[in-house]
Amino acid sequence: MATGENSYLTADEADHHTSSSSLKRFITLSSDDEEKESNKQMVKRQRASSLPKASPLKLMNKQAMIRNTRQTSLSIIRTDVNTGENKWNLNTMTTQITTKQSKKKTTQTKLATFFSSKSSSPLVRTTSLPTVIKKESITEKTDTVSLEGFDIDANEIFSQWTDELSNTSSTTPTKPTVDSKSIWKQIFNKPVKSKADDQELKEQWSKLDKEQPTGGNHHGFRGSTSDMKRNCPFYKKIPGTTFCVDAFNFGNIDGIQAYFLSHFHSDHYGGLNKKFSNMLYSNQITCNLCKSQLGVRPENMTVLPMNTFTNVHGIDVALLDANHCPGSNMFLFRFPNGKLILHTGDFRAASHLMAHPLLQPNQIDTIYLDTTYCDSHYRFPSQDEVIQSAVELVSEQLEQNPRTLVAVGTYLVGKERVFHAIAKALECKIFVEARKFRILNQLEDDDLSNRLTTKADETNVHVVGMGSVTPPMLQTHADKHSLKYTKIIGIKPTGWTTPRTTGGTKHYSIESKSSNTTIYGFPYSEHSSFDELKAFIEYLKPKRIIPTVNVGRANVREKMNGYFKQWLST
DNA sequence: GCGATCAGCT
DNA sequence: CACAGCTGATCGC
């Protein structure tokens, strides 16, 4: 249980409210437990009376978020429309108590309301109230409810609850009054359904299938059939927040304040340009690239530190290395009640990622998972093994013929380790085009930067775009840059290359060969292999997994779901 | 004439 | 196929 210093709950309450098994526990409460429960409430009330009164609050925002989790908690996050700041967090926690009346189980909900502020004492006031909502009326998912048109004074809401409390004997729940009902109606101004997670997810996917039937990955990158702006798929939004991840192709998304970017690859930043007028959150390297390559204005970007929680609009966010390309990170979101959501962005799972102190088993509620290779036939060696193999190949080739040009395919960012390792082994420089030169110099790797040159004849190791690793393109490249080579070899590091299991350590395949041009495919991946994904999930044991890649077809999703179930049940 | 977006391709 | 682009055409200003 993460009850860090930023948690708005005391440790005791956090445990009480957010324990993963709390729901189950309440359903099976014995009368003994009930007694304990009412004692607890009593203590709480006593403590509440000694706390300072809540100061009057004016709800200035046009939007509030209603979040109902497994623990059936409800929170309203209030934002100042002028500053975009969350000055106050106004939370209403609900806990559930099940009583056995006759044979029928009925669930009643007690409310504990409290106000909290980032700057002052976290718990200003607590109270408990009679039943206002029934469990059945709460969905376990998150709903964003627009409060447009309402100008609600918080005191107006809660004064009525307080009145109810004083008129009610503390142990006997009474029926809600019409007044408090109407207030809840205002907040839940759209119908709230009760559904199991699975069912809810299924519906969100099939809704997406209907809306965007073009298949593919709903990146918003392709597949538009009309001039209508596409909707942001649900799995790019973080429930219970005003956050989205890697969603720049959908204009200004309703209810979104913070646009997170996991790394600088075009299918993730797609749509981002200098006209971007919202707030982007990412790591230093990615922000550098957004500025230099896309012209995103610095005032529209916030650089977040790695490996530590930073508060963004009332929610703590930590950036963790994703082991994908340089400047790639995962996002770990921590809610005021301790709930954790992990968005992996694109990542390659490895033991050193799982060893991160912020990633503990059984702590994560929902994980948004890079499922690029989530199929049992995707197995490839470690990056180190493949790099080793590439270095050996290049060394052999150069020994045979020193007038060999080595062209290594790369992405805009990504696959750097391959040509870097080769250049290190050969103790030589690395030729890159001017644009690539600028990009690589932003990656904060001194040895890499020192080896770069934009003069083609200074080294045998040339960096080219992945698309240029074809026989005719390589030929053109060799002709264009130098006459001092008699042979050219292309290195194509891509995860889609099926590794040749030659029994040895030569992890490559020959993709094409002519008299003086050979292209080698290396199974060098910057996404998790199937086994790595499996190990990652089996270690973390999240409550729920939402895939973010290969989600365009229902049958593929079903297959992945099958794997998830297996992994989580071991 | 420029940038943004799209189809096609790898 | 997917990935992470690239190229060239078209659209909007």
Coordinates of C-alpha atoms (C1' of nucleotides) in Angstrom, one line a residue:
Chain A
M1 CA 0.0 0.0 0.0
A2 CA 1.4 3.3 -1.0
T3 CA 0.8 5.7 1.7
G4 CA 3.4 8.3 0.8
E5 CA 3.7 11.7 2.3
N6 CA 1.5 13.1 -0.3
S7 CA -1.4 10.9 0.5
Y8 CA -4.4 12.8 1.7
L9 CA -5.5 9.9 3.9
T10 CA -3.9 8.9 7.2
A11 CA -2.3 5.5 7.0
D12 CA -5.1 4.0 9.0
E13 CA -7.8 5.4 6.7
A14 CA -5.9 4.7 3.6
D15 CA -5.7 1.1 4.6
H16 CA -9.4 1.1 5.5
H17 CA -10.5 2.7 2.3
T18 CA -8.3 1.4 -0.3
S19 CA -7.3 -2.1 0.7
S20 CA -7.7 -4.2 -2.4
S21 CA -9.9 -6.6 -0.5
S22 CA -12.0 -4.0 1.3
L23 CA -15.0 -4.6 -0.8
K24 CA -14.9 -8.3 -0.1
R25 CA -14.3 -7.7 3.5
F26 CA -17.3 -5.5 3.9
I27 CA -19.6 -8.0 2.2
T28 CA -18.6 -10.6 4.7
L29 CA -18.7 -8.5 7.8
S30 CA -19.7 -10.3 10.9
S31 CA -21.6 -8.6 13.7
D32 CA -18.3 -8.4 15.6
D33 CA -16.7 -6.5 12.8
E34 CA -19.7 -4.2 12.6
E35 CA -19.1 -3.3 16.2
K36 CA -15.5 -2.5 15.5
E37 CA -16.6 -0.6 12.5
S38 CA -18.9 1.6 14.5
N39 CA -16.2 2.2 17.1
K40 CA -14.0 3.3 14.3
Q41 CA -16.6 5.7 13.0
M42 CA -17.0 7.1 16.6
V43 CA -13.3 7.7 16.9
K44 CA -13.3 9.4 13.5
R45 CA -16.2 11.7 14.5
Q46 CA -14.4 12.6 17.8
R47 CA -11.3 13.5 15.9
A48 CA -13.3 15.5 13.3
S49 CA -14.8 17.7 15.9
S50 CA -11.4 18.8 17.1
L51 CA -10.2 19.7 13.7
P52 CA -10.6 23.2 12.2
K53 CA -13.7 23.9 10.2
A54 CA -13.6 23.7 6.4
S55 CA -13.2 27.1 4.9
P56 CA -15.9 28.2 2.5
L57 CA -15.1 27.0 -1.0
K58 CA -16.4 28.2 -4.3
L59 CA -16.4 25.7 -7.1
M60 CA -14.9 27.7 -9.9
N61 CA -14.4 25.0 -12.4
K62 CA -16.6 23.9 -15.2
Q63 CA -15.7 20.3 -14.7
A64 CA -15.4 17.9 -12.0
M65 CA -14.3 14.3 -12.0
I66 CA -16.3 11.7 -10.4
R67 CA -14.3 8.6 -9.7
N68 CA -15.6 5.4 -8.5
T69 CA -13.1 2.7 -7.9
R70 CA -13.2 -0.7 -6.5
Q71 CA -13.3 0.9 -3.1
T72 CA -16.2 3.0 -4.3
S73 CA -14.5 6.2 -3.6
L74 CA -15.7 9.4 -5.1
S75 CA -13.6 12.4 -5.7
I76 CA -14.2 15.8 -7.1
I77 CA -11.1 17.5 -8.3
R78 CA -11.6 21.2 -8.6
T79 CA -9.6 23.4 -11.0
D80 CA -9.3 27.1 -11.2
V81 CA -10.2 27.9 -14.8
N82 CA -8.1 31.0 -14.7
T83 CA -4.8 29.5 -13.5
G84 CA -5.4 25.8 -14.5
E85 CA -4.2 25.0 -11.0
N86 CA -5.7 22.6 -8.5
K87 CA -5.7 24.5 -5.4
W88 CA -8.0 22.3 -3.5
N89 CA -8.9 18.8 -3.6
L90 CA -12.4 18.1 -2.4
N91 CA -12.9 14.5 -1.8
T92 CA -15.8 12.5 -0.7
M93 CA -14.9 9.0 0.3
T94 CA -17.5 6.3 0.5
T95 CA -17.1 3.1 2.4
Q96 CA -19.5 0.3 2.3
I97 CA -21.1 -1.7 5.0
T98 CA -23.2 -4.6 4.3
T99 CA -25.9 -5.6 6.8
K100 CA -27.9 -8.7 6.7
Q101 CA -31.6 -7.7 6.9
S102 CA -33.7 -10.8 6.9
K103 CA -32.1 -13.0 4.3
K104 CA -31.5 -10.3 1.8
K105 CA -28.2 -8.6 1.7
T106 CA -28.4 -4.9 1.3
T107 CA -25.5 -2.6 0.8
Q108 CA -25.6 0.7 2.4
T109 CA -23.1 3.4 1.9
K110 CA -21.7 5.7 4.5
L111 CA -20.0 8.8 3.5
A112 CA -17.0 10.4 5.0
T113 CA -16.3 13.7 3.5
F114 CA -13.2 15.7 3.9
F115 CA -11.5 18.6 2.4
S116 CA -7.9 18.6 1.7
S117 CA -5.3 21.1 0.5
K118 CA -1.8 20.6 -0.8
S119 CA -0.5 23.4 1.4
S120 CA -2.3 23.0 4.7
S121 CA -3.1 20.2 7.1
P122 CA -4.3 17.4 4.9
L123 CA -7.4 16.3 6.9
V124 CA -9.5 19.3 7.7
R125 CA -12.8 17.7 8.5
T126 CA -14.4 14.3 8.5
T127 CA -17.9 13.3 9.2
S128 CA -20.1 10.4 8.5
L129 CA -23.5 10.4 7.0
P130 CA -26.5 8.2 6.4
T131 CA -27.0 6.4 3.2
V132 CA -27.1 8.6 0.2
I133 CA -26.2 6.4 -2.7
K134 CA -26.7 2.7 -3.0
K135 CA -23.9 0.5 -4.1
E136 CA -25.8 -0.5 -7.2
S137 CA -25.8 3.1 -8.4
I138 CA -22.0 3.3 -8.5
T139 CA -20.0 2.1 -11.4
E140 CA -16.6 0.7 -10.8
K141 CA -15.3 2.7 -13.6
T142 CA -14.5 6.3 -13.9
D143 CA -16.9 8.8 -15.3
T144 CA -16.1 12.4 -16.1
V145 CA -19.2 14.5 -15.5
S146 CA -19.5 18.0 -16.7
L147 CA -20.8 20.5 -14.3
E148 CA -21.3 23.0 -16.9
G149 CA -24.0 25.5 -16.0
F150 CA -23.7 24.8 -12.3
D151 CA -22.3 27.3 -10.0
I152 CA -22.0 25.2 -6.8
D153 CA -21.0 26.5 -3.5
A154 CA -19.4 23.7 -1.6
N155 CA -21.0 24.8 1.6
E156 CA -24.3 24.6 0.0
I157 CA -23.7 20.9 -0.7
F158 CA -22.2 19.9 2.5
S159 CA -24.2 22.0 4.9
Q160 CA -27.2 19.9 4.0
W161 CA -25.3 16.7 4.8
T162 CA -24.2 18.2 8.1
D163 CA -27.8 19.0 8.9
E164 CA -28.8 15.5 8.2
L165 CA -26.1 14.2 10.4
S166 CA -27.2 16.3 13.4
N167 CA -30.8 15.1 13.0
T168 CA -29.9 11.5 12.8
S169 CA -28.9 9.1 15.5
S170 CA -25.4 8.2 14.7
T171 CA -25.7 4.4 14.3
T172 CA -29.1 4.0 12.6
P173 CA -28.9 4.8 8.9
T174 CA -31.9 6.6 7.6
K175 CA -33.3 7.1 4.2
P176 CA -31.7 10.0 2.2
T177 CA -33.7 13.1 2.1
V178 CA -34.9 14.6 -1.1
D179 CA -32.5 17.4 -0.8
S180 CA -29.3 15.4 -0.6
K181 CA -30.7 13.2 -3.4
S182 CA -31.0 16.2 -5.7
I183 CA -27.5 17.3 -4.9
W184 CA -26.2 14.0 -5.9
K185 CA -28.2 14.2 -9.0
Q186 CA -26.5 17.4 -9.8
I187 CA -23.2 15.7 -9.5
F188 CA -24.2 12.5 -11.2
N189 CA -26.0 14.4 -13.9
K190 CA -25.8 11.4 -16.1
P191 CA -27.0 7.9 -15.4
V192 CA -24.4 5.8 -13.6
K193 CA -24.5 2.1 -14.3
S194 CA -23.0 -0.7 -12.3
K195 CA -20.9 -3.1 -14.2
A196 CA -18.1 -5.5 -13.8
D197 CA -14.7 -4.4 -15.0
D198 CA -14.7 -7.0 -17.7
Q199 CA -18.0 -6.0 -19.1
E200 CA -17.2 -2.4 -19.0
L201 CA -14.0 -2.9 -20.8
K202 CA -15.6 -5.0 -23.4
E203 CA -18.1 -2.4 -24.2
Q204 CA -15.5 0.3 -24.5
W205 CA -13.6 -1.8 -27.0
S206 CA -16.6 -2.6 -29.1
K207 CA -17.7 1.0 -29.0
L208 CA -14.3 1.8 -30.4
D209 CA -14.6 -0.9 -33.0
K210 CA -17.8 0.7 -34.2
E211 CA -16.5 4.2 -34.2
Q212 CA -13.2 3.4 -35.8
P213 CA -13.7 0.3 -37.9
T214 CA -10.6 0.7 -39.9
G215 CA -8.6 -1.7 -37.8
G216 CA -5.0 -0.9 -36.9
N217 CA -4.1 0.6 -33.6
H218 CA -6.4 3.6 -33.2
H219 CA -3.3 5.7 -32.9
G220 CA -5.3 8.3 -34.8
F221 CA -2.4 8.2 -37.1
R222 CA -4.3 6.6 -40.0
G223 CA -7.7 5.6 -41.0
S224 CA -9.6 8.8 -41.1
T225 CA -12.5 8.5 -43.5
S226 CA -14.0 11.9 -43.1
D227 CA -13.1 15.4 -42.2
M228 CA -14.6 14.8 -38.8
K229 CA -12.1 15.0 -35.9
R230 CA -11.5 11.5 -34.5
N231 CA -12.3 10.8 -31.0
C232 CA -9.6 9.9 -28.6
P233 CA -9.8 6.2 -27.7
F234 CA -10.5 5.6 -24.1
Y235 CA -7.3 3.7 -23.4
K236 CA -5.3 6.9 -24.0
K237 CA -7.1 8.7 -21.2
I238 CA -6.3 7.9 -17.6
P239 CA -9.6 7.4 -15.7
G240 CA -10.1 9.6 -12.7
T241 CA -7.8 12.3 -14.0
T242 CA -7.7 15.0 -16.7
F243 CA -4.7 13.2 -18.2
C244 CA -4.1 11.6 -21.6
V245 CA -1.0 9.8 -22.8
D246 CA 0.4 10.0 -26.4
A247 CA -2.8 11.5 -27.7
F248 CA -2.0 14.5 -29.9
N249 CA -4.1 13.6 -32.9
F250 CA -7.4 14.5 -31.5
G251 CA -7.3 18.2 -31.1
N252 CA -8.3 19.6 -27.8
I253 CA -9.7 16.6 -26.0
D254 CA -12.8 17.2 -23.8
G255 CA -11.9 17.1 -20.2
I256 CA -8.1 16.8 -20.7
Q257 CA -5.7 19.3 -19.1
A258 CA -2.4 17.4 -19.2
Y259 CA -1.0 15.8 -22.3
F260 CA 1.7 13.3 -21.4
L261 CA 4.2 12.0 -24.0
S262 CA 6.0 8.8 -23.4
H263 CA 8.7 9.1 -26.0
F264 CA 9.6 10.8 -29.3
H265 CA 8.3 8.5 -32.0
S266 CA 6.0 9.7 -34.6
D267 CA 3.2 7.3 -33.9
H268 CA 3.0 8.6 -30.4
Y269 CA 3.6 12.3 -30.9
G270 CA 1.6 12.4 -34.2
G271 CA -0.3 15.6 -34.5
L272 CA 2.0 17.5 -32.2
N273 CA 3.3 20.8 -33.8
K274 CA 4.2 24.3 -32.9
K275 CA 0.6 25.3 -32.7
F276 CA 0.1 23.0 -29.7
S277 CA -1.4 25.2 -27.0
N278 CA -2.1 22.8 -24.2
M279 CA 0.4 21.6 -21.6
L280 CA 2.7 18.7 -22.5
Y281 CA 4.4 16.7 -19.8
S282 CA 7.5 14.5 -20.5
N283 CA 11.1 13.9 -19.7
Q284 CA 14.0 16.3 -20.5
I285 CA 15.2 14.5 -23.7
T286 CA 11.7 14.2 -25.2
C287 CA 10.9 17.8 -24.5
N288 CA 14.2 18.8 -26.1
L289 CA 13.2 16.9 -29.2
C290 CA 9.7 18.3 -29.3
K291 CA 11.2 21.8 -29.2
S292 CA 13.9 21.3 -31.8
Q293 CA 12.1 18.9 -34.2
L294 CA 8.5 20.1 -34.0
G295 CA 8.8 23.6 -32.7
V296 CA 6.7 23.0 -29.7
R297 CA 6.9 26.1 -27.5
P298 CA 8.7 25.8 -24.1
E299 CA 5.8 27.4 -22.3
N300 CA 3.6 24.5 -23.5
M301 CA 5.9 21.9 -22.0
T302 CA 6.7 20.8 -18.5
V303 CA 9.7 18.7 -17.9
L304 CA 9.2 16.1 -15.2
P305 CA 12.0 14.6 -13.3
M306 CA 12.7 10.9 -13.5
N307 CA 12.2 8.4 -10.6
T308 CA 10.4 10.7 -8.3
F309 CA 6.8 11.7 -7.8
T310 CA 5.7 15.2 -8.9
N311 CA 2.3 16.5 -8.3
V312 CA 0.3 17.4 -11.5
H313 CA -3.2 18.6 -11.0
G314 CA -3.6 16.9 -7.7
I315 CA -2.1 13.5 -8.8
D316 CA 1.4 12.3 -8.3
V317 CA 3.3 11.3 -11.4
A318 CA 6.6 9.5 -11.6
L319 CA 8.6 8.9 -14.8
L320 CA 10.4 5.6 -14.9
D321 CA 12.9 4.4 -17.6
A322 CA 11.1 2.4 -20.3
N323 CA 14.2 0.9 -21.8
H324 CA 12.7 1.7 -25.3
C325 CA 14.5 4.5 -27.1
P326 CA 16.5 7.3 -25.6
G327 CA 14.1 9.6 -23.7
S328 CA 11.4 7.0 -23.3
N329 CA 9.6 6.6 -20.0
M330 CA 6.7 4.9 -18.3
F331 CA 4.3 7.0 -16.3
L332 CA 3.3 5.9 -12.8
F333 CA 0.3 7.8 -11.5
R334 CA -0.5 7.8 -7.8
F335 CA -3.9 9.0 -6.6
P336 CA -4.6 10.7 -3.4
N337 CA -6.0 7.5 -2.0
G338 CA -2.8 5.6 -2.9
K339 CA -4.2 3.9 -6.0
L340 CA -1.6 3.3 -8.7
I341 CA -1.9 3.3 -12.5
L342 CA 1.1 2.4 -14.7
H343 CA 1.3 3.4 -18.3
T344 CA 4.2 1.7 -19.9
G345 CA 4.2 3.8 -23.1
D346 CA 6.5 1.7 -25.4
F347 CA 8.9 -0.4 -23.3
R348 CA 11.1 -3.4 -23.2
A349 CA 10.6 -5.2 -19.9
A350 CA 13.8 -6.2 -18.1
S351 CA 14.8 -7.2 -14.6
H352 CA 16.3 -3.8 -13.9
L353 CA 12.9 -2.2 -14.6
M354 CA 11.2 -4.5 -12.2
A355 CA 13.8 -3.8 -9.6
H356 CA 12.7 -0.2 -9.4
P357 CA 11.6 0.7 -5.8
L358 CA 8.4 2.3 -7.0
L359 CA 7.3 -0.9 -8.8
Q360 CA 6.2 -3.4 -6.2
P361 CA 4.1 -6.5 -6.7
N362 CA 0.4 -6.4 -6.1
Q363 CA 0.3 -2.6 -5.9
I364 CA -0.8 -1.6 -9.3
D365 CA -4.5 -1.2 -10.0
T366 CA -4.4 -0.8 -13.8
I367 CA -1.6 -1.2 -16.2
Y368 CA -1.7 0.2 -19.8
L369 CA 0.6 -2.2 -21.5
D370 CA 2.7 -2.1 -24.7
T371 CA 1.6 -5.4 -26.2
T372 CA 3.5 -5.1 -29.5
Y373 CA 4.9 -8.6 -29.2
C374 CA 2.2 -10.1 -27.1
D375 CA 2.1 -13.4 -28.9
S376 CA 3.9 -16.6 -27.9
H377 CA 5.8 -16.9 -31.2
Y378 CA 7.7 -13.6 -30.6
R379 CA 10.8 -14.7 -29.0
F380 CA 14.2 -13.0 -29.5
P381 CA 17.5 -12.7 -27.7
S382 CA 18.5 -10.0 -25.4
Q383 CA 19.8 -6.7 -26.8
D384 CA 23.3 -7.5 -25.5
E385 CA 23.5 -10.8 -27.3
V386 CA 22.3 -9.3 -30.6
I387 CA 24.7 -6.3 -30.3
Q388 CA 27.5 -8.7 -29.5
S389 CA 26.6 -10.7 -32.6
A390 CA 26.5 -7.5 -34.8
V391 CA 29.9 -6.3 -33.5
E392 CA 31.4 -9.7 -34.3
L393 CA 30.0 -9.7 -37.8
V394 CA 31.2 -6.2 -38.6
S395 CA 34.6 -7.0 -37.2
E396 CA 34.9 -10.1 -39.4
Q397 CA 33.8 -8.3 -42.5
L398 CA 36.2 -5.4 -42.0
E399 CA 39.1 -7.8 -41.4
Q400 CA 38.3 -9.6 -44.7
N401 CA 37.9 -6.3 -46.5
P402 CA 38.9 -3.0 -44.8
R403 CA 37.2 -1.1 -47.7
T404 CA 33.8 -2.1 -46.4
L405 CA 31.2 0.5 -45.7
V406 CA 28.9 -0.4 -42.8
A407 CA 25.4 1.2 -43.0
V408 CA 23.4 0.8 -39.8
G409 CA 19.6 1.5 -40.0
T410 CA 18.0 3.5 -37.3
Y411 CA 14.9 5.4 -36.4
L412 CA 14.8 9.1 -35.7
V413 CA 15.5 8.1 -32.1
G414 CA 16.1 4.4 -31.4
K415 CA 18.6 1.6 -32.2
E416 CA 21.5 3.9 -31.1
R417 CA 23.1 1.1 -29.1
V418 CA 23.7 -0.9 -32.2
F419 CA 25.9 1.5 -34.1
H420 CA 27.4 2.9 -30.9
A421 CA 28.6 -0.5 -29.9
I422 CA 30.0 -1.2 -33.3
A423 CA 31.9 2.2 -33.3
K424 CA 33.2 1.5 -29.8
A425 CA 34.5 -1.9 -30.9
L426 CA 36.1 -0.5 -34.0
E427 CA 37.3 2.6 -32.1
C428 CA 36.0 4.8 -34.8
K429 CA 33.7 7.7 -35.5
I430 CA 30.1 7.6 -36.6
F431 CA 28.9 9.4 -39.7
V432 CA 25.4 10.9 -39.5
E433 CA 23.5 13.4 -41.5
A434 CA 23.0 16.9 -40.2
R435 CA 19.6 16.4 -38.7
K436 CA 20.5 13.2 -37.1
F437 CA 23.6 14.9 -35.7
R438 CA 21.4 17.5 -33.9
I439 CA 19.1 14.8 -32.6
L440 CA 21.8 12.5 -31.2
N441 CA 23.5 15.4 -29.5
Q442 CA 20.3 16.0 -27.4
L443 CA 20.4 12.5 -25.9
E444 CA 22.8 13.4 -23.1
D445 CA 25.3 10.7 -24.0
D446 CA 28.8 12.1 -24.1
D447 CA 30.7 9.2 -25.6
L448 CA 28.1 9.0 -28.4
S449 CA 28.3 12.7 -29.1
N450 CA 32.1 12.7 -29.2
R451 CA 32.1 10.0 -31.9
L452 CA 29.7 11.8 -34.2
T453 CA 30.9 13.3 -37.5
T454 CA 29.1 14.8 -40.5
K455 CA 32.1 14.0 -42.8
A456 CA 31.3 10.8 -44.6
D457 CA 34.9 9.8 -45.3
E458 CA 36.0 9.9 -41.6
T459 CA 34.7 6.5 -40.8
N460 CA 33.4 3.2 -42.1
V461 CA 30.4 3.3 -39.8
H462 CA 27.5 5.3 -41.4
V463 CA 24.1 5.8 -39.8
V464 CA 21.1 5.8 -42.2
G465 CA 17.4 5.7 -41.9
M466 CA 15.8 2.2 -41.6
G467 CA 14.1 2.7 -44.9
S468 CA 17.4 3.2 -46.6
V469 CA 18.6 -0.3 -45.8
T470 CA 17.7 -1.7 -49.2
P471 CA 20.1 -2.8 -52.0
P472 CA 19.5 0.1 -54.4
M473 CA 19.5 2.7 -51.6
L474 CA 22.7 1.4 -50.1
Q475 CA 24.3 1.4 -53.5
T476 CA 23.3 5.0 -54.0
H477 CA 24.6 5.9 -50.5
A478 CA 28.0 4.3 -51.2
D479 CA 28.3 6.1 -54.6
K480 CA 27.2 9.4 -53.2
H481 CA 29.5 9.7 -50.2
S482 CA 32.8 8.1 -51.1
L483 CA 34.7 6.2 -53.7
K484 CA 37.0 4.6 -51.2
Y485 CA 34.7 1.6 -50.5
T486 CA 34.5 -1.5 -52.6
K487 CA 31.8 -3.2 -50.6
I488 CA 28.8 -2.1 -48.5
I489 CA 27.0 -4.0 -45.8
G490 CA 23.6 -3.0 -44.4
I491 CA 22.6 -3.7 -40.8
K492 CA 18.9 -3.8 -40.2
P493 CA 18.0 -4.0 -36.5
T494 CA 14.3 -4.7 -36.2
G495 CA 12.3 -6.9 -33.8
W496 CA 10.3 -8.3 -36.8
T497 CA 13.3 -10.2 -38.0
T498 CA 12.9 -13.7 -36.9
P499 CA 16.1 -14.8 -35.2
R500 CA 18.0 -17.6 -36.9
T501 CA 18.5 -20.3 -34.3
T502 CA 21.8 -21.4 -35.8
G503 CA 22.7 -23.0 -32.5
G504 CA 25.6 -20.6 -32.1
T505 CA 25.5 -16.9 -31.1
K506 CA 25.1 -15.5 -34.6
H507 CA 21.8 -13.7 -34.2
Y508 CA 21.2 -12.5 -37.7
S509 CA 19.8 -13.5 -41.1
I510 CA 20.9 -12.5 -44.5
E511 CA 18.1 -10.6 -46.1
S512 CA 19.7 -10.0 -49.5
K513 CA 23.1 -10.5 -51.1
S514 CA 24.7 -9.4 -54.2
S515 CA 28.4 -9.1 -55.3
N516 CA 29.2 -6.1 -53.2
T517 CA 26.1 -5.4 -51.2
T518 CA 24.8 -7.6 -48.3
I519 CA 21.9 -6.8 -45.9
Y520 CA 21.8 -8.4 -42.5
G521 CA 18.7 -8.5 -40.4
F522 CA 19.2 -8.4 -36.6
P523 CA 16.5 -9.3 -34.1
Y524 CA 17.2 -6.2 -32.1
S525 CA 14.0 -5.1 -30.4
E526 CA 13.1 -2.1 -28.3
H527 CA 9.8 -3.7 -27.3
S528 CA 9.4 -6.6 -24.8
S529 CA 9.5 -10.1 -26.1
F530 CA 6.7 -12.4 -25.2
D531 CA 8.6 -13.9 -22.3
E532 CA 9.7 -10.5 -21.0
L533 CA 6.1 -9.3 -21.0
K534 CA 5.0 -12.4 -19.2
A535 CA 7.7 -12.0 -16.5
F536 CA 6.9 -8.4 -16.0
I537 CA 3.2 -9.0 -15.5
E538 CA 3.7 -12.1 -13.4
Y539 CA 5.9 -10.0 -11.1
L540 CA 3.8 -6.9 -10.9
K541 CA 0.4 -8.7 -10.7
P542 CA -1.7 -5.7 -11.6
K543 CA -5.5 -5.9 -11.0
R544 CA -6.3 -5.1 -14.6
I545 CA -4.4 -4.9 -17.9
I546 CA -5.4 -2.7 -20.8
P547 CA -3.4 -3.3 -24.0
T548 CA -2.4 -0.4 -26.1
V549 CA -1.0 -2.1 -29.2
N550 CA -2.6 -4.6 -31.5
V551 CA -6.0 -3.6 -30.2
G552 CA -7.7 -3.0 -33.6
R553 CA -9.1 -6.5 -34.0
A554 CA -11.3 -8.2 -31.4
N555 CA -9.9 -11.7 -32.0
V556 CA -6.3 -10.5 -31.3
R557 CA -7.5 -8.7 -28.1
E558 CA -9.2 -12.0 -27.0
K559 CA -6.0 -13.9 -27.5
M560 CA -4.1 -11.3 -25.4
N561 CA -6.7 -11.4 -22.7
G562 CA -6.2 -15.2 -22.5
Y563 CA -2.5 -14.6 -21.8
F564 CA -3.3 -12.0 -19.2
K565 CA -5.6 -14.3 -17.4
Q566 CA -2.9 -17.0 -17.3
W567 CA -0.2 -14.7 -16.1
L568 CA -2.3 -13.3 -13.4
S569 CA -3.5 -16.6 -12.1
T570 CA -0.1 -18.1 -11.4
Chain B
dG1 C1' 4.6 29.2 -50.8
dC2 C1' 4.4 26.9 -46.5
dG3 C1' 3.0 23.6 -43.2
dA4 C1' -0.1 20.0 -42.1
dT5 C1' -2.3 15.8 -43.4
dC6 C1' -3.0 11.7 -46.2
dA7 C1' -2.3 7.4 -49.2
dG8 C1' 1.0 4.2 -50.3
dC9 C1' 5.0 1.8 -49.3
dT10 C1' 8.5 -0.5 -46.7
Chain C
dC1 C1' 0.8 -7.9 -40.2
dA2 C1' 3.3 -4.8 -36.8
dC3 C1' 6.9 -0.9 -36.1
dA4 C1' 8.4 3.9 -37.2
dG5 C1' 9.0 5.9 -40.3
dC6 C1' 9.7 8.2 -45.5
dT7 C1' 8.0 10.0 -50.0
dG8 C1' 5.1 12.4 -52.7
dA9 C1' 0.3 14.3 -53.4
dT10 C1' -3.3 17.1 -51.8
dC11 C1' -5.5 20.3 -48.8
dG12 C1' -5.9 24.7 -46.2
dC13 C1' -4.2 29.2 -45.4

